[in-house]
PDB file of C-alpha atoms in Angstrom:
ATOM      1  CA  UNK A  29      36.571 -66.361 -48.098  1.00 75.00           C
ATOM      2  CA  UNK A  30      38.976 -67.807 -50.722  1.00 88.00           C
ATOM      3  CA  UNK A  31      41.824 -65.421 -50.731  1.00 91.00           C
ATOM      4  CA  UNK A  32      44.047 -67.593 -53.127  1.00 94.00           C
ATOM      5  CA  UNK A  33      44.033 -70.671 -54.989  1.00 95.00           C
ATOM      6  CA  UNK A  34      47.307 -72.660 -55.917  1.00 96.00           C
ATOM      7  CA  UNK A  35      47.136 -75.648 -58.371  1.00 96.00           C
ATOM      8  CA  UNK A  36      47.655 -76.823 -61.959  1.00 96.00           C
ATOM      9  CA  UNK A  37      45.916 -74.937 -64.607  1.00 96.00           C
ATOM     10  CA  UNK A  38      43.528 -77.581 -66.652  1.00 96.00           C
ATOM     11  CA  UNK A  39      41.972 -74.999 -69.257  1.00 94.00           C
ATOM     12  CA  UNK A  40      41.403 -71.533 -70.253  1.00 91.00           C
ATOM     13  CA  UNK A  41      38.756 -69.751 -72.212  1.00 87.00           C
ATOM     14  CA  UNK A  42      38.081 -66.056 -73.392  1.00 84.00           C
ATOM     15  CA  UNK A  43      37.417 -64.882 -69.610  1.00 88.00           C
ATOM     16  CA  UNK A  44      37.808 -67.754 -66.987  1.00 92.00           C
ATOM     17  CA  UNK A  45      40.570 -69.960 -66.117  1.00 95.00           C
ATOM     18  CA  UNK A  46      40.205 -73.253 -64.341  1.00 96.00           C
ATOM     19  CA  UNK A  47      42.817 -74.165 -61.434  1.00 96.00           C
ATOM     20  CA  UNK A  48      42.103 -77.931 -59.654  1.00 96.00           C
ATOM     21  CA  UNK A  49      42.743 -77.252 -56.649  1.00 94.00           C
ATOM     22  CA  UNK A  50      42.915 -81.201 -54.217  1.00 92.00           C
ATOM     23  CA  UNK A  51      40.902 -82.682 -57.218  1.00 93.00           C
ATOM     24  CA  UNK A  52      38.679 -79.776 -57.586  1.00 94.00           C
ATOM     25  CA  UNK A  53      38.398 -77.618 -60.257  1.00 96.00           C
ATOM     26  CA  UNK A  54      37.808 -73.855 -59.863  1.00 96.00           C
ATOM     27  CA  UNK A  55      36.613 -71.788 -62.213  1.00 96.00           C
ATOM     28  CA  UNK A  56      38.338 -68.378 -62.370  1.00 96.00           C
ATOM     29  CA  UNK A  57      37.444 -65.323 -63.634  1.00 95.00           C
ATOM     30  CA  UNK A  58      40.551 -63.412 -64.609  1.00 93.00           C
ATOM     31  CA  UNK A  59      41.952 -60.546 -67.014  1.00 89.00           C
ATOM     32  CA  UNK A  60      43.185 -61.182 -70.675  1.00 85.00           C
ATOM     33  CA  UNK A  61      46.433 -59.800 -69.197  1.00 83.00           C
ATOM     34  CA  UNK A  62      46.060 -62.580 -66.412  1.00 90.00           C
ATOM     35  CA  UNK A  63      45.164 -65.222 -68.738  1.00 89.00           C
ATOM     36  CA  UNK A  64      47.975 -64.573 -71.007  1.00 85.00           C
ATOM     37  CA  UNK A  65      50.164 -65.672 -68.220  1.00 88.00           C
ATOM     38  CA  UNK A  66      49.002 -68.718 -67.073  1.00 91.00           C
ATOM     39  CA  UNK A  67      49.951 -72.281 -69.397  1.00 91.00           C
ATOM     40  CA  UNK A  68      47.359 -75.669 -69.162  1.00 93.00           C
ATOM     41  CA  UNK A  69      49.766 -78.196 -67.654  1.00 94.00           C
ATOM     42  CA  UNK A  70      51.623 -75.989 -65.593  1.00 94.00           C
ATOM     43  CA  UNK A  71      51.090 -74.730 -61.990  1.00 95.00           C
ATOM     44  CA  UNK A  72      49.560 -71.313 -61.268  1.00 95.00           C
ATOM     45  CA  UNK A  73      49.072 -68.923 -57.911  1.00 96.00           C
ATOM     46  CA  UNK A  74      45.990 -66.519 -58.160  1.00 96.00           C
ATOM     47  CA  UNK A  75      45.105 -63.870 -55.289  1.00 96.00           C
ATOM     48  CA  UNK A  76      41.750 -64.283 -55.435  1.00 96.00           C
ATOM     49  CA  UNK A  77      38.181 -62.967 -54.424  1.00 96.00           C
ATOM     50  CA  UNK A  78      34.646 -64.871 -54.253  1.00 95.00           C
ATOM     51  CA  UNK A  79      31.680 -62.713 -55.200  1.00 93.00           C
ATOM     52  CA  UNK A  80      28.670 -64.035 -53.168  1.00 91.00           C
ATOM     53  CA  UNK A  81      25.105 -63.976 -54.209  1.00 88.00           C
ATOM     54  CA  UNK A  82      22.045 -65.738 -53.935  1.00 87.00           C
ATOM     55  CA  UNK A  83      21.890 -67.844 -56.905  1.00 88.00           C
ATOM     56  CA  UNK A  84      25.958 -67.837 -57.603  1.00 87.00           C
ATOM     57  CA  UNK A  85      29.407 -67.939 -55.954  1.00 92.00           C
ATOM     58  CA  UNK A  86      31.568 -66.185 -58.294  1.00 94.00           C
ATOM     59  CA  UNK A  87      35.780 -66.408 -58.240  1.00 96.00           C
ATOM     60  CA  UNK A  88      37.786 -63.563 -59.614  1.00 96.00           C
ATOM     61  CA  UNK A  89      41.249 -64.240 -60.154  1.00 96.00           C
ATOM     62  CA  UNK A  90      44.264 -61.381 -60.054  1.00 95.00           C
ATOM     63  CA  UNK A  91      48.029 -61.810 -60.878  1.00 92.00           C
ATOM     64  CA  UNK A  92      48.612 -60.321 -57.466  1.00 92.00           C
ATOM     65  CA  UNK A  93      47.118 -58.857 -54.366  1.00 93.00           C
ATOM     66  CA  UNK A  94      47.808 -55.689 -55.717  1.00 91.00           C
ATOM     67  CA  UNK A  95      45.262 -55.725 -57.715  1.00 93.00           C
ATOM     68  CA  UNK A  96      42.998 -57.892 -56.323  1.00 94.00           C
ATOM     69  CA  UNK A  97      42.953 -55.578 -53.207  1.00 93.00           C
ATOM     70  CA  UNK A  98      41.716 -52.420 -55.779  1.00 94.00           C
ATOM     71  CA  UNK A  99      39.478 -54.762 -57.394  1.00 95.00           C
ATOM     72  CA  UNK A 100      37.302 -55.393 -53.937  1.00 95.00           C
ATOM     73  CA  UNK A 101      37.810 -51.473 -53.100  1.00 95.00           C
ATOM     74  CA  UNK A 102      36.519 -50.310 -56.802  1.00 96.00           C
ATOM     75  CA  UNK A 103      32.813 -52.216 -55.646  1.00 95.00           C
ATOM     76  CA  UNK A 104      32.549 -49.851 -52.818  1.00 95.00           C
ATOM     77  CA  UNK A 105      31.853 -47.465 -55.079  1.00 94.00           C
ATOM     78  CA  UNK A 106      28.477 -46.440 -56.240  1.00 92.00           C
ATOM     79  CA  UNK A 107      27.258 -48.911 -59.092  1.00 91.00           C
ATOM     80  CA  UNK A 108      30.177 -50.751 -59.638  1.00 94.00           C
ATOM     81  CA  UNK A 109      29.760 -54.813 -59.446  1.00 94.00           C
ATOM     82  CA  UNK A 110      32.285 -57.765 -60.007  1.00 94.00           C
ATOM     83  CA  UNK A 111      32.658 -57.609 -63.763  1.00 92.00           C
ATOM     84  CA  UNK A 112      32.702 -53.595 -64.240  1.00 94.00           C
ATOM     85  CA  UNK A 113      36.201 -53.291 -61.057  1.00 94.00           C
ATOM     86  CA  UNK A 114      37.210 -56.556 -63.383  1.00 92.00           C
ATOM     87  CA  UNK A 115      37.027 -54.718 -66.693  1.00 91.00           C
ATOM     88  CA  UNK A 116      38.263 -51.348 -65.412  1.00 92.00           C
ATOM     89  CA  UNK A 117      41.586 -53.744 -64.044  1.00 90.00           C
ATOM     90  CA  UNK A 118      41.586 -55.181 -67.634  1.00 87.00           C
ATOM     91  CA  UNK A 119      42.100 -52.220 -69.537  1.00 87.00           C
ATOM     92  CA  UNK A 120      44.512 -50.591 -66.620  1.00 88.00           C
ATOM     93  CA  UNK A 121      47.495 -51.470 -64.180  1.00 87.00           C
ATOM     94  CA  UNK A 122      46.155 -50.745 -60.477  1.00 89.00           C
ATOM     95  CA  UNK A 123      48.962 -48.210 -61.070  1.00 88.00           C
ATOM     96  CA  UNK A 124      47.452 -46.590 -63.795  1.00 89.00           C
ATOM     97  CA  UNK A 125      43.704 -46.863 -62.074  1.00 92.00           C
ATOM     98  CA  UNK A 126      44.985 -44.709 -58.912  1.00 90.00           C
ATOM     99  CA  UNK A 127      46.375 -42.258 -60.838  1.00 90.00           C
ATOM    100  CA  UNK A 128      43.192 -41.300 -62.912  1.00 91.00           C
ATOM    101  CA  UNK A 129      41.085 -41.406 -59.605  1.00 92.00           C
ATOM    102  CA  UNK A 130      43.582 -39.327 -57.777  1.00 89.00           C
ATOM    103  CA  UNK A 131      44.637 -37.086 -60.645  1.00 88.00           C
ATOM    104  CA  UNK A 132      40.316 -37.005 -61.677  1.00 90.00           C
ATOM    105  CA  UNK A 133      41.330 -38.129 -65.236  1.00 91.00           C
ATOM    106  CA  UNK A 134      37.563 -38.594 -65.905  1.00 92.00           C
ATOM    107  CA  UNK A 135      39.132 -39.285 -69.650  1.00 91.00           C
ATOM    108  CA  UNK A 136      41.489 -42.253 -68.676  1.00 90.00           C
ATOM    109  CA  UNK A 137      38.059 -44.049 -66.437  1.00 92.00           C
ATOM    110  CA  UNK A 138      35.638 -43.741 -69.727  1.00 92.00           C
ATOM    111  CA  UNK A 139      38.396 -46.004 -71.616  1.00 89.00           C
ATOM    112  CA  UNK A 140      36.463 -48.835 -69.528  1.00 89.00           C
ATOM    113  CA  UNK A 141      33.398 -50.352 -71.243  1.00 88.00           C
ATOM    114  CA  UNK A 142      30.415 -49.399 -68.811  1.00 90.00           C
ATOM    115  CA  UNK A 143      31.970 -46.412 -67.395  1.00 92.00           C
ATOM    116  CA  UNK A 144      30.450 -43.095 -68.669  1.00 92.00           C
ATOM    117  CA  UNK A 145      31.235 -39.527 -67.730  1.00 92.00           C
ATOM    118  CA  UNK A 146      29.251 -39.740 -64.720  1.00 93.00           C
ATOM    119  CA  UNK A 147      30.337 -42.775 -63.888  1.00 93.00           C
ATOM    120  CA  UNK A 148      33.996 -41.586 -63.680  1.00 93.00           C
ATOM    121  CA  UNK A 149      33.170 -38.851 -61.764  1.00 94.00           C
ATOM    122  CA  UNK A 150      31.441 -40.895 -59.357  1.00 93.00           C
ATOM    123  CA  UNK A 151      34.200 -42.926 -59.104  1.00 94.00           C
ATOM    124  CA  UNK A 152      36.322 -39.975 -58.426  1.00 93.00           C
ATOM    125  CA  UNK A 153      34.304 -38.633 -55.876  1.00 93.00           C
ATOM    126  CA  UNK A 154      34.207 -41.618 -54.015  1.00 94.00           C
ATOM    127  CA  UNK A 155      37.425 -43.232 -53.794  1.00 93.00           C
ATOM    128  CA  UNK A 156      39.856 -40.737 -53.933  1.00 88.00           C
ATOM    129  CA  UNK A 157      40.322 -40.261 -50.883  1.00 87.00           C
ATOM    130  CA  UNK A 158      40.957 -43.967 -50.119  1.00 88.00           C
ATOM    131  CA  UNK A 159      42.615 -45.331 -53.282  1.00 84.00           C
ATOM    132  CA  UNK A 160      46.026 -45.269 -51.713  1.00 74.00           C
ATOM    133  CA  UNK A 161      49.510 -44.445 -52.202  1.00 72.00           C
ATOM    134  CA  UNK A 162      49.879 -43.057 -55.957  1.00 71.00           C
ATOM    135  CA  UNK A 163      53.241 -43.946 -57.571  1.00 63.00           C
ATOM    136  CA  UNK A 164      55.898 -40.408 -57.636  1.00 57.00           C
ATOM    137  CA  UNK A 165      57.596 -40.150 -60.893  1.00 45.00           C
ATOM    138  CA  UNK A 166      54.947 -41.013 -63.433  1.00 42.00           C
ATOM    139  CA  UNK A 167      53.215 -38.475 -65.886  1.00 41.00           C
ATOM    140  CA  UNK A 168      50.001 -39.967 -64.224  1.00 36.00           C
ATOM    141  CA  UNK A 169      48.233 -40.955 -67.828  1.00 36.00           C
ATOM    142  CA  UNK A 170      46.638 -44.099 -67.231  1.00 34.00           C
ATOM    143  CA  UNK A 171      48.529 -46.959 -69.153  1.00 37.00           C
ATOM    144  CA  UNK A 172      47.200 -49.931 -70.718  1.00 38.00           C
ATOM    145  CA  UNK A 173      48.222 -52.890 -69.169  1.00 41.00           C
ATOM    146  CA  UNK A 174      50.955 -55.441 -70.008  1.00 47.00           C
ATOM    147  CA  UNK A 175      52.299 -52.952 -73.149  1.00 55.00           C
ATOM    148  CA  UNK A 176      50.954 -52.910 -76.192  1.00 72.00           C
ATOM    149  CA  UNK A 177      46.818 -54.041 -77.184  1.00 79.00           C
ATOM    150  CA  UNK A 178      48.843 -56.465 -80.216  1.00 82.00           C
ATOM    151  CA  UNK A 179      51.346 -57.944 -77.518  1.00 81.00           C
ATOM    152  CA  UNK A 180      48.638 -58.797 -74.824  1.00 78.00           C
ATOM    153  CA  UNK A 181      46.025 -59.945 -77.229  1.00 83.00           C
ATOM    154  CA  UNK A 182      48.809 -62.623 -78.919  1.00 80.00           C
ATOM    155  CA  UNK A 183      49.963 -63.625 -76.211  1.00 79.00           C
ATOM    156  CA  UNK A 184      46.639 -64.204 -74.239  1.00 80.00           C
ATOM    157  CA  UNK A 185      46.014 -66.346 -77.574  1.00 81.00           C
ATOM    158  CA  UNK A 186      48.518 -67.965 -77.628  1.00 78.00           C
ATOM    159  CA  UNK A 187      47.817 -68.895 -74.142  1.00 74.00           C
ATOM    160  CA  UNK A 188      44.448 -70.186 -75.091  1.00 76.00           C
ATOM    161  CA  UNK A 189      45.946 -72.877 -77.286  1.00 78.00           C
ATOM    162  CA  UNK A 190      46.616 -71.120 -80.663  1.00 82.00           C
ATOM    163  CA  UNK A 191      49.876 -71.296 -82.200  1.00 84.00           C
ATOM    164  CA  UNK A 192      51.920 -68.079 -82.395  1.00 83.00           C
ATOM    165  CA  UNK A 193      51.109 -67.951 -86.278  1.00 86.00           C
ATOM    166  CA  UNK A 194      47.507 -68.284 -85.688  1.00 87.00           C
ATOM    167  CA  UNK A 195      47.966 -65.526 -83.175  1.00 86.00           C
ATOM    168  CA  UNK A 196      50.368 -63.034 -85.476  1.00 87.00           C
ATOM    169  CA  UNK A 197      47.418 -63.862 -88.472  1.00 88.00           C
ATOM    170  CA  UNK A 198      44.210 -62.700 -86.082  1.00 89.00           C
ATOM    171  CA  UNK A 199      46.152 -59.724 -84.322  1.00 88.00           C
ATOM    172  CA  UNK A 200      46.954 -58.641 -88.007  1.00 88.00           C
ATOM    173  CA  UNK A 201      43.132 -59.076 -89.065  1.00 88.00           C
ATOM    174  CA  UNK A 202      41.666 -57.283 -85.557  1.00 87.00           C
ATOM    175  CA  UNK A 203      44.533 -54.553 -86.620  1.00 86.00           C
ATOM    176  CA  UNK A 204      42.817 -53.628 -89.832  1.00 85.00           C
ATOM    177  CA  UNK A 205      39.286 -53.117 -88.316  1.00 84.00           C
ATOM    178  CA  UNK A 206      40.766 -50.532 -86.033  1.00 79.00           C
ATOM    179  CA  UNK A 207      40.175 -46.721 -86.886  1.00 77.00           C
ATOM    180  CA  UNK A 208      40.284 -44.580 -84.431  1.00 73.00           C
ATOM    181  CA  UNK A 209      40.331 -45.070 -80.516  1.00 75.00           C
ATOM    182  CA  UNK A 210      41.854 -48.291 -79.739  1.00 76.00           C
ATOM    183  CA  UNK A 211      38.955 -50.436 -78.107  1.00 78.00           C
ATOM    184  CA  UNK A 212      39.803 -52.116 -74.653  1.00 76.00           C
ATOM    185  CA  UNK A 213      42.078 -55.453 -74.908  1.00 78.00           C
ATOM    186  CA  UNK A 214      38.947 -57.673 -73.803  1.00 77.00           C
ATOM    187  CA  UNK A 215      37.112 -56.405 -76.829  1.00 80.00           C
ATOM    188  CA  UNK A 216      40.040 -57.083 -79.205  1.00 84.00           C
ATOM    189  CA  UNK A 217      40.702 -60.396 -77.624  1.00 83.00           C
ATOM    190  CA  UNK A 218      36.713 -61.464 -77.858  1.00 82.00           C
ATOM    191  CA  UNK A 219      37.270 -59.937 -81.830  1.00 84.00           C
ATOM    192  CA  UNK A 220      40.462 -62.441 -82.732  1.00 86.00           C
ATOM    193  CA  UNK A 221      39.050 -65.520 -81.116  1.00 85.00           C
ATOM    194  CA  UNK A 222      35.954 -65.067 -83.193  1.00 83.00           C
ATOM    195  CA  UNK A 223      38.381 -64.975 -86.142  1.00 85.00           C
ATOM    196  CA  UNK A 224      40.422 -68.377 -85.218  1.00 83.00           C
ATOM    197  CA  UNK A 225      36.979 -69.761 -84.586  1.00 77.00           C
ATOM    198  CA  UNK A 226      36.225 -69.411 -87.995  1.00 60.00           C
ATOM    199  CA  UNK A 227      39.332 -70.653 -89.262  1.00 56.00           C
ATOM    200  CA  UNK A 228      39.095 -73.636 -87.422  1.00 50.00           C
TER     201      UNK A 228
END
């Protein structure tokens, strides 16, 4: 089991970072919010968890153990793999996430790409009786994490390599094409890089 991995960060994409680790490179799966944190050059700590299967070995990355720890409990639920307890941490703090299970905001858990009325139920269901302590003080909506969709999404860009121009230019353009519900930060990120690609 790799728990962590410490080591200079050598390149980031859309959904992976990769760490060398003793001359080895690992490749990462983290969070936009994650990936907006970490700089190519510079050193990096991920809490981290390896997916096993028969044809892959799979490494999701986490800012903390915080979340990490929900990610890993999120997949004992009923039809939840990897990359749906990684997309319902990228559109919500664990903070947030224990809160809708324990409060049964079905509402908050559909947010997630993947994750239907059922599914949110299920989720519910199952894990609410072992999702932990739920923070005291807080209205309980589910929050989006790192602030604002704009904020994350330019700075995960930047992050990527883009200058904070090309970043303020796509977050503008991504802003337009939004009516209605806000999609997920993943979505919005996948929609700007698309738009620097083009530009390039």
């Amino acid at each position: 089991m790799i728990a962590s991995v410490r080591g200079v960060v050598t390149a980031t994409g859309p959904d992976q970072a990769v760490i060398e680790v003793g001359g080895v490179g690992l490749a990462v799966h983290c969070a936009p919010s994650t990936l907006a944190e970490l700089r190519v050059g510079q050193p990096a700590r991920l809490a981290t968890s390896l997916v096993v299967r028969e044809d892959s070995l799979t490494l999701y990355g986490f800012a903390d153990d915080d979340a990490k720890q929900l990610f890993e409990l999120l997949q004992t639920a009923s039809g939840v793999g990897p990359r749906l307890a990684q997309a319902v941490l990228a559109v919500h703090t664990p903070d947030a996430v224990r809160k809708a299970i324990a409060n049964a905001d079905t509402a908050a858990l559909t947010r997630v790409p993947g994750i239907g009325k059922k599914g949110a139920e299920r989720l519910v269901l199952e894990l609410r009786d072992r999702i932990g302590p739920v923070p005291v003080g807080a209205d309980g909506a589910a929050g989006v994490t790192g602030g604002s969709w704009p904020d994350q999404v330019r700075q995960a860009l930047v992050g990527l390599g883009w200058t904070a121009a090309q970043a303020d230019q796509a977050v503008a353009a991504v802003a337009e094409t939004v009516d209605g519900p806000t999609p997920p930060v993943p979505v919005l990120l996948k929609q700007a890089i698309r738009l620097l690609g083009r530009t390039r």
